[in-house]
Amino acid sequence: MLKGYFLGCLKDAGVIKGNYDFIARSVGYEGKEARTFSRYMGNGKKQCFFEWIAIYVTKN
């Protein structure tokens, strides 16, 4: 879950390009696992550390 949240934050901050499903398949998940992982990524922006990551990325 944490890996999904973190990758989702990076995607939403603009560091990683592509949709959640594509990114999930790119890191090695397939089929039903990829869909579950992409849901975790989608919830990344709801985590308390998302704002910190977004600010850090825009400043650097």
PDB file of N, CA and C in Angstrom:
ATOM      1  N   MET A   1       0.807  -1.188   0.000  1.00  0.00           N
ATOM      2  CA  MET A   1       0.000   0.000   0.000  1.00  0.00           C
ATOM      3  C   MET A   1       0.854   1.257   0.000  1.00  0.00           C
ATOM      4  N   LEU A   2       1.861   1.272   0.866  1.00  0.00           N
ATOM      5  CA  LEU A   2       2.696   2.463   0.978  1.00  0.00           C
ATOM      6  C   LEU A   2       3.415   2.761  -0.338  1.00  0.00           C
ATOM      7  N   LYS A   3       3.888   1.723  -0.995  1.00  0.00           N
ATOM      8  CA  LYS A   3       4.547   1.897  -2.296  1.00  0.00           C
ATOM      9  C   LYS A   3       3.564   2.513  -3.293  1.00  0.00           C
ATOM     10  N   GLY A   4       2.336   2.053  -3.283  1.00  0.00           N
ATOM     11  CA  GLY A   4       1.309   2.605  -4.167  1.00  0.00           C
ATOM     12  C   GLY A   4       1.004   4.054  -3.843  1.00  0.00           C
ATOM     13  N   TYR A   5       0.870   4.364  -2.551  1.00  0.00           N
ATOM     14  CA  TYR A   5       0.613   5.745  -2.145  1.00  0.00           C
ATOM     15  C   TYR A   5       1.736   6.663  -2.614  1.00  0.00           C
ATOM     16  N   PHE A   6       2.968   6.221  -2.415  1.00  0.00           N
ATOM     17  CA  PHE A   6       4.121   7.044  -2.774  1.00  0.00           C
ATOM     18  C   PHE A   6       4.195   7.276  -4.280  1.00  0.00           C
ATOM     19  N   LEU A   7       4.022   6.213  -5.062  1.00  0.00           N
ATOM     20  CA  LEU A   7       4.046   6.383  -6.517  1.00  0.00           C
ATOM     21  C   LEU A   7       2.888   7.249  -6.994  1.00  0.00           C
ATOM     22  N   GLY A   8       1.738   7.101  -6.362  1.00  0.00           N
ATOM     23  CA  GLY A   8       0.595   7.948  -6.701  1.00  0.00           C
ATOM     24  C   GLY A   8       0.877   9.415  -6.419  1.00  0.00           C
ATOM     25  N   CYS A   9       1.536   9.692  -5.302  1.00  0.00           N
ATOM     26  CA  CYS A   9       1.916  11.070  -4.981  1.00  0.00           C
ATOM     27  C   CYS A   9       2.865  11.639  -6.030  1.00  0.00           C
ATOM     28  N   LEU A  10       3.841  10.841  -6.425  1.00  0.00           N
ATOM     29  CA  LEU A  10       4.787  11.295  -7.445  1.00  0.00           C
ATOM     30  C   LEU A  10       4.095  11.537  -8.781  1.00  0.00           C
ATOM     31  N   LYS A  11       3.126  10.686  -9.120  1.00  0.00           N
ATOM     32  CA  LYS A  11       2.374  10.869 -10.359  1.00  0.00           C
ATOM     33  C   LYS A  11       1.542  12.145 -10.294  1.00  0.00           C
ATOM     34  N   ASP A  12       0.840  12.354  -9.184  1.00  0.00           N
ATOM     35  CA  ASP A  12      -0.012  13.533  -9.036  1.00  0.00           C
ATOM     36  C   ASP A  12       0.794  14.819  -8.925  1.00  0.00           C
ATOM     37  N   ALA A  13       2.033  14.722  -8.462  1.00  0.00           N
ATOM     38  CA  ALA A  13       2.902  15.895  -8.383  1.00  0.00           C
ATOM     39  C   ALA A  13       3.564  16.199  -9.728  1.00  0.00           C
ATOM     40  N   GLY A  14       3.419  15.305 -10.700  1.00  0.00           N
ATOM     41  CA  GLY A  14       3.955  15.549 -12.033  1.00  0.00           C
ATOM     42  C   GLY A  14       5.313  14.941 -12.308  1.00  0.00           C
ATOM     43  N   VAL A  15       5.821  14.137 -11.395  1.00  0.00           N
ATOM     44  CA  VAL A  15       7.136  13.524 -11.579  1.00  0.00           C
ATOM     45  C   VAL A  15       7.049  12.343 -12.541  1.00  0.00           C
ATOM     46  N   ILE A  16       5.983  11.562 -12.430  1.00  0.00           N
ATOM     47  CA  ILE A  16       5.778  10.381 -13.266  1.00  0.00           C
ATOM     48  C   ILE A  16       4.622  10.648 -14.220  1.00  0.00           C
ATOM     49  N   LYS A  17       4.800  10.293 -15.471  1.00  0.00           N
ATOM     50  CA  LYS A  17       3.759  10.479 -16.487  1.00  0.00           C
ATOM     51  C   LYS A  17       3.016   9.172 -16.723  1.00  0.00           C
ATOM     52  N   GLY A  18       1.766   9.267 -17.153  1.00  0.00           N
ATOM     53  CA  GLY A  18       0.956   8.093 -17.456  1.00  0.00           C
ATOM     54  C   GLY A  18      -0.182   7.944 -16.472  1.00  0.00           C
ATOM     55  N   ASN A  19      -1.109   7.051 -16.794  1.00  0.00           N
ATOM     56  CA  ASN A  19      -2.220   6.832 -15.866  1.00  0.00           C
ATOM     57  C   ASN A  19      -1.821   5.778 -14.831  1.00  0.00           C
ATOM     58  N   TYR A  20      -2.664   5.630 -13.825  1.00  0.00           N
ATOM     59  CA  TYR A  20      -2.348   4.730 -12.717  1.00  0.00           C
ATOM     60  C   TYR A  20      -2.167   3.285 -13.180  1.00  0.00           C
ATOM     61  N   ASP A  21      -3.030   2.817 -14.055  1.00  0.00           N
ATOM     62  CA  ASP A  21      -2.927   1.433 -14.534  1.00  0.00           C
ATOM     63  C   ASP A  21      -1.623   1.192 -15.289  1.00  0.00           C
ATOM     64  N   PHE A  22      -1.230   2.142 -16.122  1.00  0.00           N
ATOM     65  CA  PHE A  22       0.025   2.010 -16.875  1.00  0.00           C
ATOM     66  C   PHE A  22       1.223   1.954 -15.925  1.00  0.00           C
ATOM     67  N   ILE A  23       1.223   2.817 -14.930  1.00  0.00           N
ATOM     68  CA  ILE A  23       2.331   2.842 -13.970  1.00  0.00           C
ATOM     69  C   ILE A  23       2.381   1.539 -13.183  1.00  0.00           C
ATOM     70  N   ALA A  24       1.227   1.032 -12.774  1.00  0.00           N
ATOM     71  CA  ALA A  24       1.176  -0.233 -12.032  1.00  0.00           C
ATOM     72  C   ALA A  24       1.764  -1.372 -12.858  1.00  0.00           C
ATOM     73  N   ARG A  25       1.427  -1.421 -14.138  1.00  0.00           N
ATOM     74  CA  ARG A  25       1.990  -2.466 -15.002  1.00  0.00           C
ATOM     75  C   ARG A  25       3.487  -2.248 -15.214  1.00  0.00           C
ATOM     76  N   SER A  26       3.910  -1.003 -15.256  1.00  0.00           N
ATOM     77  CA  SER A  26       5.324  -0.691 -15.472  1.00  0.00           C
ATOM     78  C   SER A  26       6.214  -1.124 -14.313  1.00  0.00           C
ATOM     79  N   VAL A  27       5.669  -1.144 -13.107  1.00  0.00           N
ATOM     80  CA  VAL A  27       6.472  -1.566 -11.957  1.00  0.00           C
ATOM     81  C   VAL A  27       6.318  -3.051 -11.663  1.00  0.00           C
ATOM     82  N   GLY A  28       5.616  -3.777 -12.529  1.00  0.00           N
ATOM     83  CA  GLY A  28       5.610  -5.227 -12.430  1.00  0.00           C
ATOM     84  C   GLY A  28       4.320  -5.896 -12.014  1.00  0.00           C
ATOM     85  N   TYR A  29       3.255  -5.143 -11.812  1.00  0.00           N
ATOM     86  CA  TYR A  29       1.979  -5.751 -11.443  1.00  0.00           C
ATOM     87  C   TYR A  29       1.183  -6.068 -12.704  1.00  0.00           C
ATOM     88  N   GLU A  30       0.442  -7.166 -12.668  1.00  0.00           N
ATOM     89  CA  GLU A  30      -0.353  -7.563 -13.829  1.00  0.00           C
ATOM     90  C   GLU A  30      -1.748  -7.964 -13.403  1.00  0.00           C
ATOM     91  N   GLY A  31      -2.687  -7.811 -14.312  1.00  0.00           N
ATOM     92  CA  GLY A  31      -4.056  -8.256 -14.082  1.00  0.00           C
ATOM     93  C   GLY A  31      -4.735  -7.581 -12.919  1.00  0.00           C
ATOM     94  N   LYS A  32      -5.353  -8.391 -12.079  1.00  0.00           N
ATOM     95  CA  LYS A  32      -6.104  -7.883 -10.933  1.00  0.00           C
ATOM     96  C   LYS A  32      -5.202  -7.152  -9.944  1.00  0.00           C
ATOM     97  N   GLU A  33      -3.969  -7.623  -9.785  1.00  0.00           N
ATOM     98  CA  GLU A  33      -3.016  -6.961  -8.888  1.00  0.00           C
ATOM     99  C   GLU A  33      -2.714  -5.541  -9.354  1.00  0.00           C
ATOM    100  N   ALA A  34      -2.609  -5.342 -10.668  1.00  0.00           N
ATOM    101  CA  ALA A  34      -2.326  -4.015 -11.211  1.00  0.00           C
ATOM    102  C   ALA A  34      -3.466  -3.058 -10.900  1.00  0.00           C
ATOM    103  N   ARG A  35      -4.688  -3.532 -11.005  1.00  0.00           N
ATOM    104  CA  ARG A  35      -5.853  -2.682 -10.721  1.00  0.00           C
ATOM    105  C   ARG A  35      -5.903  -2.313  -9.239  1.00  0.00           C
ATOM    106  N   THR A  36      -5.615  -3.261  -8.373  1.00  0.00           N
ATOM    107  CA  THR A  36      -5.591  -2.982  -6.938  1.00  0.00           C
ATOM    108  C   THR A  36      -4.492  -1.974  -6.613  1.00  0.00           C
ATOM    109  N   PHE A  37      -3.322  -2.163  -7.194  1.00  0.00           N
ATOM    110  CA  PHE A  37      -2.205  -1.252  -6.958  1.00  0.00           C
ATOM    111  C   PHE A  37      -2.534   0.149  -7.476  1.00  0.00           C
ATOM    112  N   SER A  38      -3.209   0.240  -8.615  1.00  0.00           N
ATOM    113  CA  SER A  38      -3.569   1.556  -9.147  1.00  0.00           C
ATOM    114  C   SER A  38      -4.581   2.258  -8.237  1.00  0.00           C
ATOM    115  N   ARG A  39      -5.432   1.502  -7.550  1.00  0.00           N
ATOM    116  CA  ARG A  39      -6.339   2.106  -6.571  1.00  0.00           C
ATOM    117  C   ARG A  39      -5.555   2.689  -5.395  1.00  0.00           C
ATOM    118  N   TYR A  40      -4.543   1.975  -4.949  1.00  0.00           N
ATOM    119  CA  TYR A  40      -3.682   2.516  -3.892  1.00  0.00           C
ATOM    120  C   TYR A  40      -3.017   3.805  -4.358  1.00  0.00           C
ATOM    121  N   MET A  41      -2.552   3.826  -5.591  1.00  0.00           N
ATOM    122  CA  MET A  41      -1.925   5.028  -6.124  1.00  0.00           C
ATOM    123  C   MET A  41      -2.914   6.184  -6.162  1.00  0.00           C
ATOM    124  N   GLY A  42      -4.151   5.903  -6.531  1.00  0.00           N
ATOM    125  CA  GLY A  42      -5.172   6.938  -6.555  1.00  0.00           C
ATOM    126  C   GLY A  42      -5.458   7.523  -5.184  1.00  0.00           C
ATOM    127  N   ASN A  43      -5.255   6.741  -4.148  1.00  0.00           N
ATOM    128  CA  ASN A  43      -5.461   7.230  -2.784  1.00  0.00           C
ATOM    129  C   ASN A  43      -4.241   7.958  -2.228  1.00  0.00           C
ATOM    130  N   GLY A  44      -3.178   8.024  -3.007  1.00  0.00           N
ATOM    131  CA  GLY A  44      -1.964   8.690  -2.542  1.00  0.00           C
ATOM    132  C   GLY A  44      -2.171  10.154  -2.221  1.00  0.00           C
ATOM    133  N   LYS A  45      -3.000  10.834  -3.003  1.00  0.00           N
ATOM    134  CA  LYS A  45      -3.218  12.264  -2.767  1.00  0.00           C
ATOM    135  C   LYS A  45      -4.037  12.531  -1.502  1.00  0.00           C
ATOM    136  N   LYS A  46      -4.603  11.503  -0.916  1.00  0.00           N
ATOM    137  CA  LYS A  46      -5.368  11.649   0.329  1.00  0.00           C
ATOM    138  C   LYS A  46      -4.496  11.457   1.568  1.00  0.00           C
ATOM    139  N   GLN A  47      -3.228  11.118   1.370  1.00  0.00           N
ATOM    140  CA  GLN A  47      -2.330  10.851   2.490  1.00  0.00           C
ATOM    141  C   GLN A  47      -1.746  12.153   3.031  1.00  0.00           C
ATOM    142  N   CYS A  48      -1.368  12.124   4.282  1.00  0.00           N
ATOM    143  CA  CYS A  48      -0.865  13.331   4.941  1.00  0.00           C
ATOM    144  C   CYS A  48       0.451  13.834   4.348  1.00  0.00           C
ATOM    145  N   PHE A  49       1.215  12.974   3.730  1.00  0.00           N
ATOM    146  CA  PHE A  49       2.513  13.386   3.190  1.00  0.00           C
ATOM    147  C   PHE A  49       2.436  13.890   1.753  1.00  0.00           C
ATOM    148  N   PHE A  50       1.253  13.850   1.115  1.00  0.00           N
ATOM    149  CA  PHE A  50       1.145  14.299  -0.271  1.00  0.00           C
ATOM    150  C   PHE A  50       1.504  15.770  -0.424  1.00  0.00           C
ATOM    151  N   GLU A  51       1.004  16.608   0.456  1.00  0.00           N
ATOM    152  CA  GLU A  51       1.276  18.039   0.352  1.00  0.00           C
ATOM    153  C   GLU A  51       2.776  18.320   0.436  1.00  0.00           C
ATOM    154  N   TRP A  52       3.456  17.625   1.340  1.00  0.00           N
ATOM    155  CA  TRP A  52       4.896  17.813   1.469  1.00  0.00           C
ATOM    156  C   TRP A  52       5.608  17.437   0.172  1.00  0.00           C
ATOM    157  N   ILE A  53       5.233  16.302  -0.418  1.00  0.00           N
ATOM    158  CA  ILE A  53       5.862  15.854  -1.670  1.00  0.00           C
ATOM    159  C   ILE A  53       5.583  16.849  -2.787  1.00  0.00           C
ATOM    160  N   ALA A  54       4.348  17.311  -2.901  1.00  0.00           N
ATOM    161  CA  ALA A  54       3.993  18.261  -3.957  1.00  0.00           C
ATOM    162  C   ALA A  54       4.776  19.566  -3.832  1.00  0.00           C
ATOM    163  N   ILE A  55       4.919  20.074  -2.617  1.00  0.00           N
ATOM    164  CA  ILE A  55       5.685  21.295  -2.402  1.00  0.00           C
ATOM    165  C   ILE A  55       7.160  21.081  -2.719  1.00  0.00           C
ATOM    166  N   TYR A  56       7.701  19.967  -2.286  1.00  0.00           N
ATOM    167  CA  TYR A  56       9.111  19.654  -2.528  1.00  0.00           C
ATOM    168  C   TYR A  56       9.394  19.562  -4.026  1.00  0.00           C
ATOM    169  N   VAL A  57       8.517  18.915  -4.769  1.00  0.00           N
ATOM    170  CA  VAL A  57       8.716  18.742  -6.213  1.00  0.00           C
ATOM    171  C   VAL A  57       8.633  20.080  -6.932  1.00  0.00           C
ATOM    172  N   THR A  58       7.694  20.936  -6.564  1.00  0.00           N
ATOM    173  CA  THR A  58       7.554  22.212  -7.263  1.00  0.00           C
ATOM    174  C   THR A  58       8.693  23.173  -6.960  1.00  0.00           C
ATOM    175  N   LYS A  59       9.281  23.063  -5.770  1.00  0.00           N
ATOM    176  CA  LYS A  59      10.408  23.942  -5.418  1.00  0.00           C
ATOM    177  C   LYS A  59      11.717  23.491  -6.040  1.00  0.00           C
ATOM    178  N   ASN A  60      11.842  22.209  -6.366  1.00  0.00           N
ATOM    179  CA  ASN A  60      13.109  21.694  -6.877  1.00  0.00           C
ATOM    180  C   ASN A  60      12.996  21.341  -8.285  1.00  0.00           C
TER     181      ASN A  60
END
